Amino acid sequence: MRRELHAEWTKFRTAPGTGRLLLAVVALTAALGAAAAATVSCRTAGCDYDVPKLSLMGVQAGQAVVVILAVLAISGEYGTGMIRTTLAAMPRRASVLAAKAVVLTGVTLAAGTLAVLGSVLAGRLILPGNGFTPGNGFAPLSLADGPTLRAAAGSVLYLALVALLSLGVAVAVRDSATSIGVVFGLLYVLSVLPVMVSDPGWQVLLWRISPMNAGLAVQATTHLSVLPLSPWAGLGVLAAWAGAALLGGGLLLRLRDA
């Protein structure tokens, strides 16, 4: 496994555009989180805002770059034909996929941590000027607060799971554009389906199986009792999607020719 990890890390860090995509994850997530914090205000006591979740809204956009990064980690090799060289040099296909997943998870966790810390810092600096003060019932954003820490750490894990979901889909589909379209559909299209149906039972079911809606429940710090799933259970739904995608992609990788 050490040989596969070294090879995949070398390919990942030397691939064109990798650095720019990682920087884009951090910048886009933090910038949109700051923009969300700047657009709301609370001038009187009793404002009903989930402040940590508000500051972390940029994750919904930053995940799009994570999807692209993860898809290109494998589909680029299919596009150039390098996958044949990879599998000839390292014939244990499951180990190759596992190495890709480990490297991708590591860099996504690193970029996601920077992105989330930037978002929390931006919220801490911006929100008090918009009325989110102790006098109005809002303490400054701090990772020392348990729910805020859970929302922040969960957001980092969310981005890592989105990367693994994207990798699994890309291994199965092989084509970059199609893979990105499929993952975007799973994330963004499924997330709006609950508001397109009128039956309450179907609304709850569709929300619970949506990888984005369920996964982002980990950001919630208020009104937890009305959520269709608890924060960690919601993240578990996304983990199940990622695991299923990797399992399906791994089986196809073993069964198909390169």
PDB file of C-alpha atoms in Angstrom:
ATOM      1  CA  MET A   1       0.000   0.000   0.000  1.00  0.00           C
ATOM      2  CA  ARG A   2       2.942   2.332   0.649  1.00  0.00           C
ATOM      3  CA  ARG A   3       3.955   2.178  -3.011  1.00  0.00           C
ATOM      4  CA  GLU A   4       0.438   2.987  -4.181  1.00  0.00           C
ATOM      5  CA  LEU A   5       0.158   5.899  -1.747  1.00  0.00           C
ATOM      6  CA  HIS A   6       3.474   7.370  -2.888  1.00  0.00           C
ATOM      7  CA  ALA A   7       2.492   7.033  -6.540  1.00  0.00           C
ATOM      8  CA  GLU A   8      -0.941   8.575  -6.065  1.00  0.00           C
ATOM      9  CA  TRP A   9       0.417  11.448  -3.985  1.00  0.00           C
ATOM     10  CA  THR A  10       3.035  12.159  -6.639  1.00  0.00           C
ATOM     11  CA  LYS A  11       0.409  12.178  -9.389  1.00  0.00           C
ATOM     12  CA  PHE A  12      -1.969  14.301  -7.372  1.00  0.00           C
ATOM     13  CA  ARG A  13       0.475  17.031  -6.382  1.00  0.00           C
ATOM     14  CA  THR A  14       2.019  17.255  -9.855  1.00  0.00           C
ATOM     15  CA  ALA A  15      -1.282  17.324 -11.759  1.00  0.00           C
ATOM     16  CA  PRO A  16      -1.912  20.696 -13.434  1.00  0.00           C
ATOM     17  CA  GLY A  17      -4.489  22.807 -11.654  1.00  0.00           C
ATOM     18  CA  THR A  18      -4.517  20.904  -8.362  1.00  0.00           C
ATOM     19  CA  GLY A  19      -3.107  23.806  -6.369  1.00  0.00           C
ATOM     20  CA  ARG A  20      -5.516  26.288  -7.932  1.00  0.00           C
ATOM     21  CA  LEU A  21      -8.500  24.065  -7.197  1.00  0.00           C
ATOM     22  CA  LEU A  22      -7.496  23.633  -3.555  1.00  0.00           C
ATOM     23  CA  LEU A  23      -7.021  27.377  -3.231  1.00  0.00           C
ATOM     24  CA  ALA A  24     -10.437  27.892  -4.836  1.00  0.00           C
ATOM     25  CA  VAL A  25     -12.059  25.593  -2.248  1.00  0.00           C
ATOM     26  CA  VAL A  26     -10.663  27.717   0.571  1.00  0.00           C
ATOM     27  CA  ALA A  27     -11.287  31.101  -1.037  1.00  0.00           C
ATOM     28  CA  LEU A  28     -14.792  30.397  -2.354  1.00  0.00           C
ATOM     29  CA  THR A  29     -16.028  28.803   0.861  1.00  0.00           C
ATOM     30  CA  ALA A  30     -14.687  31.567   3.105  1.00  0.00           C
ATOM     31  CA  ALA A  31     -15.710  34.386   0.754  1.00  0.00           C
ATOM     32  CA  LEU A  32     -19.310  33.219   0.395  1.00  0.00           C
ATOM     33  CA  GLY A  33     -19.533  32.566   4.115  1.00  0.00           C
ATOM     34  CA  ALA A  34     -18.389  36.139   4.718  1.00  0.00           C
ATOM     35  CA  ALA A  35     -20.886  37.413   2.144  1.00  0.00           C
ATOM     36  CA  ALA A  36     -23.718  35.535   3.849  1.00  0.00           C
ATOM     37  CA  ALA A  37     -22.723  37.014   7.209  1.00  0.00           C
ATOM     38  CA  ALA A  38     -22.617  40.504   5.707  1.00  0.00           C
ATOM     39  CA  THR A  39     -26.137  40.309   4.249  1.00  0.00           C
ATOM     40  CA  VAL A  40     -28.065  39.680   7.470  1.00  0.00           C
ATOM     41  CA  SER A  41     -28.691  41.912  10.433  1.00  0.00           C
ATOM     42  CA  CYS A  42     -30.171  41.667  13.907  1.00  0.00           C
ATOM     43  CA  ARG A  43     -30.994  45.050  15.383  1.00  0.00           C
ATOM     44  CA  THR A  44     -33.225  43.857  18.223  1.00  0.00           C
ATOM     45  CA  ALA A  45     -33.207  40.999  20.677  1.00  0.00           C
ATOM     46  CA  GLY A  46     -34.974  37.808  19.650  1.00  0.00           C
ATOM     47  CA  CYS A  47     -33.594  37.368  16.129  1.00  0.00           C
ATOM     48  CA  ASP A  48     -33.977  33.730  15.150  1.00  0.00           C
ATOM     49  CA  TYR A  49     -30.763  32.959  13.250  1.00  0.00           C
ATOM     50  CA  ASP A  50     -28.538  29.904  13.402  1.00  0.00           C
ATOM     51  CA  VAL A  51     -25.321  31.924  13.425  1.00  0.00           C
ATOM     52  CA  PRO A  52     -22.751  29.113  12.955  1.00  0.00           C
ATOM     53  CA  LYS A  53     -24.744  27.664  10.068  1.00  0.00           C
ATOM     54  CA  LEU A  54     -25.065  31.112   8.539  1.00  0.00           C
ATOM     55  CA  SER A  55     -21.293  31.612   8.591  1.00  0.00           C
ATOM     56  CA  LEU A  56     -20.733  28.186   7.042  1.00  0.00           C
ATOM     57  CA  MET A  57     -23.081  28.670   4.078  1.00  0.00           C
ATOM     58  CA  GLY A  58     -20.086  28.948   1.747  1.00  0.00           C
ATOM     59  CA  VAL A  59     -19.628  25.183   2.090  1.00  0.00           C
ATOM     60  CA  GLN A  60     -22.562  24.740  -0.287  1.00  0.00           C
ATOM     61  CA  ALA A  61     -20.562  26.473  -3.022  1.00  0.00           C
ATOM     62  CA  GLY A  62     -17.100  25.236  -2.057  1.00  0.00           C
ATOM     63  CA  GLN A  63     -18.265  21.645  -2.436  1.00  0.00           C
ATOM     64  CA  ALA A  64     -18.649  22.220  -6.191  1.00  0.00           C
ATOM     65  CA  VAL A  65     -14.890  22.753  -6.479  1.00  0.00           C
ATOM     66  CA  VAL A  66     -14.285  19.679  -4.315  1.00  0.00           C
ATOM     67  CA  VAL A  67     -16.391  17.664  -6.767  1.00  0.00           C
ATOM     68  CA  ILE A  68     -14.286  18.850  -9.709  1.00  0.00           C
ATOM     69  CA  LEU A  69     -11.046  18.154  -7.837  1.00  0.00           C
ATOM     70  CA  ALA A  70     -12.120  14.626  -6.907  1.00  0.00           C
ATOM     71  CA  VAL A  71     -13.423  13.727 -10.345  1.00  0.00           C
ATOM     72  CA  LEU A  72     -10.248  14.888 -12.060  1.00  0.00           C
ATOM     73  CA  ALA A  73      -8.185  12.772  -9.657  1.00  0.00           C
ATOM     74  CA  ILE A  74      -9.257   9.671 -11.617  1.00  0.00           C
ATOM     75  CA  SER A  75     -11.079  10.671 -14.784  1.00  0.00           C
ATOM     76  CA  GLY A  76      -8.035  12.580 -16.024  1.00  0.00           C
ATOM     77  CA  GLU A  77      -6.150   9.284 -16.145  1.00  0.00           C
ATOM     78  CA  TYR A  78      -8.923   7.709 -18.191  1.00  0.00           C
ATOM     79  CA  GLY A  79      -8.909  10.663 -20.560  1.00  0.00           C
ATOM     80  CA  THR A  80      -5.171  10.429 -21.240  1.00  0.00           C
ATOM     81  CA  GLY A  81      -4.914   6.654 -21.113  1.00  0.00           C
ATOM     82  CA  MET A  82      -2.538   6.841 -18.124  1.00  0.00           C
ATOM     83  CA  ILE A  83      -4.832   4.522 -16.203  1.00  0.00           C
ATOM     84  CA  ARG A  84      -3.414   1.607 -18.206  1.00  0.00           C
ATOM     85  CA  THR A  85       0.090   2.493 -17.067  1.00  0.00           C
ATOM     86  CA  THR A  86      -1.084   2.881 -13.489  1.00  0.00           C
ATOM     87  CA  LEU A  87      -2.784  -0.505 -13.393  1.00  0.00           C
ATOM     88  CA  ALA A  88       0.106  -2.196 -15.191  1.00  0.00           C
ATOM     89  CA  ALA A  89       2.554  -0.879 -12.603  1.00  0.00           C
ATOM     90  CA  MET A  90       0.187  -1.507  -9.675  1.00  0.00           C
ATOM     91  CA  PRO A  91      -2.145  -4.379 -10.617  1.00  0.00           C
ATOM     92  CA  ARG A  92      -3.943  -4.476  -7.259  1.00  0.00           C
ATOM     93  CA  ARG A  93      -6.825  -2.293  -8.333  1.00  0.00           C
ATOM     94  CA  ALA A  94      -8.485  -2.115  -4.935  1.00  0.00           C
ATOM     95  CA  SER A  95      -5.241  -0.796  -3.456  1.00  0.00           C
ATOM     96  CA  VAL A  96      -4.970   1.824  -6.197  1.00  0.00           C
ATOM     97  CA  LEU A  97      -8.485   3.073  -5.486  1.00  0.00           C
ATOM     98  CA  ALA A  98      -7.874   3.000  -1.742  1.00  0.00           C
ATOM     99  CA  ALA A  99      -4.674   5.022  -2.189  1.00  0.00           C
ATOM    100  CA  LYS A 100      -6.505   7.584  -4.301  1.00  0.00           C
ATOM    101  CA  ALA A 101      -9.213   7.823  -1.657  1.00  0.00           C
ATOM    102  CA  VAL A 102      -6.671   8.322   1.157  1.00  0.00           C
ATOM    103  CA  VAL A 103      -4.754  11.031  -0.703  1.00  0.00           C
ATOM    104  CA  LEU A 104      -7.939  12.792  -1.771  1.00  0.00           C
ATOM    105  CA  THR A 105      -9.374  12.639   1.741  1.00  0.00           C
ATOM    106  CA  GLY A 106      -6.190  14.048   3.234  1.00  0.00           C
ATOM    107  CA  VAL A 107      -5.942  17.069   0.951  1.00  0.00           C
ATOM    108  CA  THR A 108      -9.683  17.752   1.175  1.00  0.00           C
ATOM    109  CA  LEU A 109      -9.559  17.675   4.964  1.00  0.00           C
ATOM    110  CA  ALA A 110      -6.644  20.119   4.905  1.00  0.00           C
ATOM    111  CA  ALA A 111      -8.311  22.513   2.462  1.00  0.00           C
ATOM    112  CA  GLY A 112     -11.676  22.115   4.180  1.00  0.00           C
ATOM    113  CA  THR A 113     -10.181  22.945   7.561  1.00  0.00           C
ATOM    114  CA  LEU A 114      -8.675  26.172   6.235  1.00  0.00           C
ATOM    115  CA  ALA A 115     -11.949  27.037   4.477  1.00  0.00           C
ATOM    116  CA  VAL A 116     -14.066  26.450   7.571  1.00  0.00           C
ATOM    117  CA  LEU A 117     -11.682  28.316   9.866  1.00  0.00           C
ATOM    118  CA  GLY A 118     -11.784  31.242   7.443  1.00  0.00           C
ATOM    119  CA  SER A 119     -15.576  31.153   7.426  1.00  0.00           C
ATOM    120  CA  VAL A 120     -15.821  31.095  11.218  1.00  0.00           C
ATOM    121  CA  LEU A 121     -13.288  33.910  11.532  1.00  0.00           C
ATOM    122  CA  ALA A 122     -15.175  35.989   8.975  1.00  0.00           C
ATOM    123  CA  GLY A 123     -18.423  35.444  10.860  1.00  0.00           C
ATOM    124  CA  ARG A 124     -16.805  36.362  14.154  1.00  0.00           C
ATOM    125  CA  LEU A 125     -15.515  39.629  12.689  1.00  0.00           C
ATOM    126  CA  ILE A 126     -18.542  40.622  10.586  1.00  0.00           C
ATOM    127  CA  LEU A 127     -21.617  39.553  12.532  1.00  0.00           C
ATOM    128  CA  PRO A 128     -21.198  41.766  15.626  1.00  0.00           C
ATOM    129  CA  GLY A 129     -21.293  44.833  13.372  1.00  0.00           C
ATOM    130  CA  ASN A 130     -24.680  43.646  12.068  1.00  0.00           C
ATOM    131  CA  GLY A 131     -26.242  43.438  15.489  1.00  0.00           C
ATOM    132  CA  PHE A 132     -25.306  39.878  16.476  1.00  0.00           C
ATOM    133  CA  THR A 133     -24.077  40.954  19.885  1.00  0.00           C
ATOM    134  CA  PRO A 134     -24.391  39.589  23.418  1.00  0.00           C
ATOM    135  CA  GLY A 135     -26.969  42.281  24.060  1.00  0.00           C
ATOM    136  CA  ASN A 136     -29.195  40.726  21.372  1.00  0.00           C
ATOM    137  CA  GLY A 137     -28.561  37.219  22.623  1.00  0.00           C
ATOM    138  CA  PHE A 138     -25.636  36.177  20.415  1.00  0.00           C
ATOM    139  CA  ALA A 139     -22.224  35.313  21.794  1.00  0.00           C
ATOM    140  CA  PRO A 140     -19.240  35.815  19.450  1.00  0.00           C
ATOM    141  CA  LEU A 141     -18.594  32.813  17.225  1.00  0.00           C
ATOM    142  CA  SER A 142     -16.054  30.555  18.901  1.00  0.00           C
ATOM    143  CA  LEU A 143     -14.877  26.993  18.398  1.00  0.00           C
ATOM    144  CA  ALA A 144     -14.829  26.711  22.181  1.00  0.00           C
ATOM    145  CA  ASP A 145     -18.619  26.486  21.934  1.00  0.00           C
ATOM    146  CA  GLY A 146     -19.645  22.841  21.547  1.00  0.00           C
ATOM    147  CA  PRO A 147     -22.374  23.207  18.898  1.00  0.00           C
ATOM    148  CA  THR A 148     -20.221  25.594  16.859  1.00  0.00           C
ATOM    149  CA  LEU A 149     -17.283  23.193  17.008  1.00  0.00           C
ATOM    150  CA  ARG A 150     -19.527  20.341  15.888  1.00  0.00           C
ATOM    151  CA  ALA A 151     -20.870  22.416  12.995  1.00  0.00           C
ATOM    152  CA  ALA A 152     -17.351  23.399  11.918  1.00  0.00           C
ATOM    153  CA  ALA A 153     -15.798  19.946  12.247  1.00  0.00           C
ATOM    154  CA  GLY A 154     -18.840  18.388  10.600  1.00  0.00           C
ATOM    155  CA  SER A 155     -18.509  20.764   7.665  1.00  0.00           C
ATOM    156  CA  VAL A 156     -14.921  19.636   7.122  1.00  0.00           C
ATOM    157  CA  LEU A 157     -16.020  15.998   7.217  1.00  0.00           C
ATOM    158  CA  TYR A 158     -18.879  16.859   4.866  1.00  0.00           C
ATOM    159  CA  LEU A 159     -16.441  18.151   2.236  1.00  0.00           C
ATOM    160  CA  ALA A 160     -14.282  15.030   2.595  1.00  0.00           C
ATOM    161  CA  LEU A 161     -17.315  12.765   2.112  1.00  0.00           C
ATOM    162  CA  VAL A 162     -18.390  14.760  -0.953  1.00  0.00           C
ATOM    163  CA  ALA A 163     -14.904  14.167  -2.360  1.00  0.00           C
ATOM    164  CA  LEU A 164     -15.194  10.403  -1.786  1.00  0.00           C
ATOM    165  CA  LEU A 165     -18.682  10.325  -3.320  1.00  0.00           C
ATOM    166  CA  SER A 166     -17.315  12.127  -6.371  1.00  0.00           C
ATOM    167  CA  LEU A 167     -14.350   9.761  -6.641  1.00  0.00           C
ATOM    168  CA  GLY A 168     -16.613   6.716  -6.567  1.00  0.00           C
ATOM    169  CA  VAL A 169     -18.892   8.136  -9.251  1.00  0.00           C
ATOM    170  CA  ALA A 170     -15.910   9.109 -11.428  1.00  0.00           C
ATOM    171  CA  VAL A 171     -14.419   5.593 -11.198  1.00  0.00           C
ATOM    172  CA  ALA A 172     -17.734   4.144 -12.333  1.00  0.00           C
ATOM    173  CA  VAL A 173     -18.513   6.681 -15.078  1.00  0.00           C
ATOM    174  CA  ARG A 174     -14.933   7.457 -16.257  1.00  0.00           C
ATOM    175  CA  ASP A 175     -15.845  10.606 -18.183  1.00  0.00           C
ATOM    176  CA  SER A 176     -15.084  13.907 -16.414  1.00  0.00           C
ATOM    177  CA  ALA A 177     -18.028  15.992 -17.599  1.00  0.00           C
ATOM    178  CA  THR A 178     -20.570  13.217 -17.074  1.00  0.00           C
ATOM    179  CA  SER A 179     -19.222  12.402 -13.622  1.00  0.00           C
ATOM    180  CA  ILE A 180     -19.383  16.032 -12.512  1.00  0.00           C
ATOM    181  CA  GLY A 181     -22.932  16.292 -13.858  1.00  0.00           C
ATOM    182  CA  VAL A 182     -24.011  13.154 -11.995  1.00  0.00           C
ATOM    183  CA  VAL A 183     -22.569  14.335  -8.682  1.00  0.00           C
ATOM    184  CA  PHE A 184     -24.012  17.831  -9.089  1.00  0.00           C
ATOM    185  CA  GLY A 185     -27.378  16.214  -9.724  1.00  0.00           C
ATOM    186  CA  LEU A 186     -27.101  14.088  -6.578  1.00  0.00           C
ATOM    187  CA  LEU A 187     -26.132  17.100  -4.497  1.00  0.00           C
ATOM    188  CA  TYR A 188     -28.083  20.018  -5.868  1.00  0.00           C
ATOM    189  CA  VAL A 189     -31.042  18.522  -7.746  1.00  0.00           C
ATOM    190  CA  LEU A 190     -31.972  16.041  -5.021  1.00  0.00           C
ATOM    191  CA  SER A 191     -31.755  18.849  -2.464  1.00  0.00           C
ATOM    192  CA  VAL A 192     -34.609  20.791  -4.068  1.00  0.00           C
ATOM    193  CA  LEU A 193     -36.931  17.819  -4.658  1.00  0.00           C
ATOM    194  CA  PRO A 194     -38.526  18.044  -1.180  1.00  0.00           C
ATOM    195  CA  VAL A 195     -39.906  21.520  -1.936  1.00  0.00           C
ATOM    196  CA  MET A 196     -41.347  20.329  -5.252  1.00  0.00           C
ATOM    197  CA  VAL A 197     -43.754  17.818  -3.730  1.00  0.00           C
ATOM    198  CA  SER A 198     -46.782  18.614  -1.581  1.00  0.00           C
ATOM    199  CA  ASP A 199     -47.072  15.410   0.427  1.00  0.00           C
ATOM    200  CA  PRO A 200     -45.408  15.911   3.861  1.00  0.00           C
ATOM    201  CA  GLY A 201     -44.379  12.275   4.098  1.00  0.00           C
ATOM    202  CA  TRP A 202     -42.575  12.395   0.768  1.00  0.00           C
ATOM    203  CA  GLN A 203     -40.996  15.720   1.702  1.00  0.00           C
ATOM    204  CA  VAL A 204     -39.437  14.198   4.804  1.00  0.00           C
ATOM    205  CA  LEU A 205     -38.321  11.052   2.967  1.00  0.00           C
ATOM    206  CA  LEU A 206     -36.725  12.977   0.099  1.00  0.00           C
ATOM    207  CA  TRP A 207     -34.984  15.285   2.578  1.00  0.00           C
ATOM    208  CA  ARG A 208     -33.605  12.335   4.515  1.00  0.00           C
ATOM    209  CA  ILE A 209     -32.143  10.602   1.443  1.00  0.00           C
ATOM    210  CA  SER A 210     -30.728  13.765  -0.108  1.00  0.00           C
ATOM    211  CA  PRO A 211     -26.947  13.648   0.429  1.00  0.00           C
ATOM    212  CA  MET A 212     -26.681  17.440   0.588  1.00  0.00           C
ATOM    213  CA  ASN A 213     -29.696  18.166   2.801  1.00  0.00           C
ATOM    214  CA  ALA A 214     -28.937  15.316   5.167  1.00  0.00           C
ATOM    215  CA  GLY A 215     -25.192  15.939   5.237  1.00  0.00           C
ATOM    216  CA  LEU A 216     -25.492  19.655   5.940  1.00  0.00           C
ATOM    217  CA  ALA A 217     -27.728  18.941   8.929  1.00  0.00           C
ATOM    218  CA  VAL A 218     -24.447  18.672  10.823  1.00  0.00           C
ATOM    219  CA  GLN A 219     -24.206  22.480  10.607  1.00  0.00           C
ATOM    220  CA  ALA A 220     -27.434  23.073  12.513  1.00  0.00           C
ATOM    221  CA  THR A 221     -27.091  24.336  16.077  1.00  0.00           C
ATOM    222  CA  THR A 222     -30.675  25.486  16.768  1.00  0.00           C
ATOM    223  CA  HIS A 223     -34.135  23.912  16.426  1.00  0.00           C
ATOM    224  CA  LEU A 224     -32.600  20.440  16.232  1.00  0.00           C
ATOM    225  CA  SER A 225     -35.868  18.818  17.289  1.00  0.00           C
ATOM    226  CA  VAL A 226     -37.610  19.822  14.060  1.00  0.00           C
ATOM    227  CA  LEU A 227     -34.923  18.403  11.751  1.00  0.00           C
ATOM    228  CA  PRO A 228     -35.895  15.213   9.889  1.00  0.00           C
ATOM    229  CA  LEU A 229     -32.536  13.775  10.994  1.00  0.00           C
ATOM    230  CA  SER A 230     -30.133  14.594  13.796  1.00  0.00           C
ATOM    231  CA  PRO A 231     -26.871  16.299  12.735  1.00  0.00           C
ATOM    232  CA  TRP A 232     -24.620  13.238  12.932  1.00  0.00           C
ATOM    233  CA  ALA A 233     -27.274  10.921  11.506  1.00  0.00           C
ATOM    234  CA  GLY A 234     -27.568  13.279   8.531  1.00  0.00           C
ATOM    235  CA  LEU A 235     -23.824  13.136   7.982  1.00  0.00           C
ATOM    236  CA  GLY A 236     -24.146   9.358   8.180  1.00  0.00           C
ATOM    237  CA  VAL A 237     -26.524   9.447   5.199  1.00  0.00           C
ATOM    238  CA  LEU A 238     -23.870  11.210   3.141  1.00  0.00           C
ATOM    239  CA  ALA A 239     -21.290   8.687   4.350  1.00  0.00           C
ATOM    240  CA  ALA A 240     -23.570   5.897   3.123  1.00  0.00           C
ATOM    241  CA  TRP A 241     -23.805   7.560  -0.302  1.00  0.00           C
ATOM    242  CA  ALA A 242     -20.017   7.907  -0.444  1.00  0.00           C
ATOM    243  CA  GLY A 243     -19.489   4.299   0.652  1.00  0.00           C
ATOM    244  CA  ALA A 244     -21.963   2.996  -1.930  1.00  0.00           C
ATOM    245  CA  ALA A 245     -20.313   5.039  -4.688  1.00  0.00           C
ATOM    246  CA  LEU A 246     -16.839   3.795  -3.777  1.00  0.00           C
ATOM    247  CA  LEU A 247     -18.043   0.210  -3.517  1.00  0.00           C
ATOM    248  CA  GLY A 248     -19.779   0.366  -6.895  1.00  0.00           C
ATOM    249  CA  GLY A 249     -16.858   2.136  -8.525  1.00  0.00           C
ATOM    250  CA  GLY A 250     -14.399  -0.340  -7.023  1.00  0.00           C
ATOM    251  CA  LEU A 251     -16.357  -3.326  -8.309  1.00  0.00           C
ATOM    252  CA  LEU A 252     -16.505  -1.858 -11.806  1.00  0.00           C
ATOM    253  CA  LEU A 253     -12.784  -1.075 -11.660  1.00  0.00           C
ATOM    254  CA  ARG A 254     -12.058  -4.732 -10.910  1.00  0.00           C
ATOM    255  CA  LEU A 255     -14.429  -6.122 -13.537  1.00  0.00           C
ATOM    256  CA  ARG A 256     -13.782  -3.835 -16.508  1.00  0.00           C
ATOM    257  CA  ASP A 257     -10.771  -3.419 -18.715  1.00  0.00           C
ATOM    258  CA  ALA A 258      -8.803  -0.220 -18.252  1.00  0.00           C
TER     259      ALA A 258
END
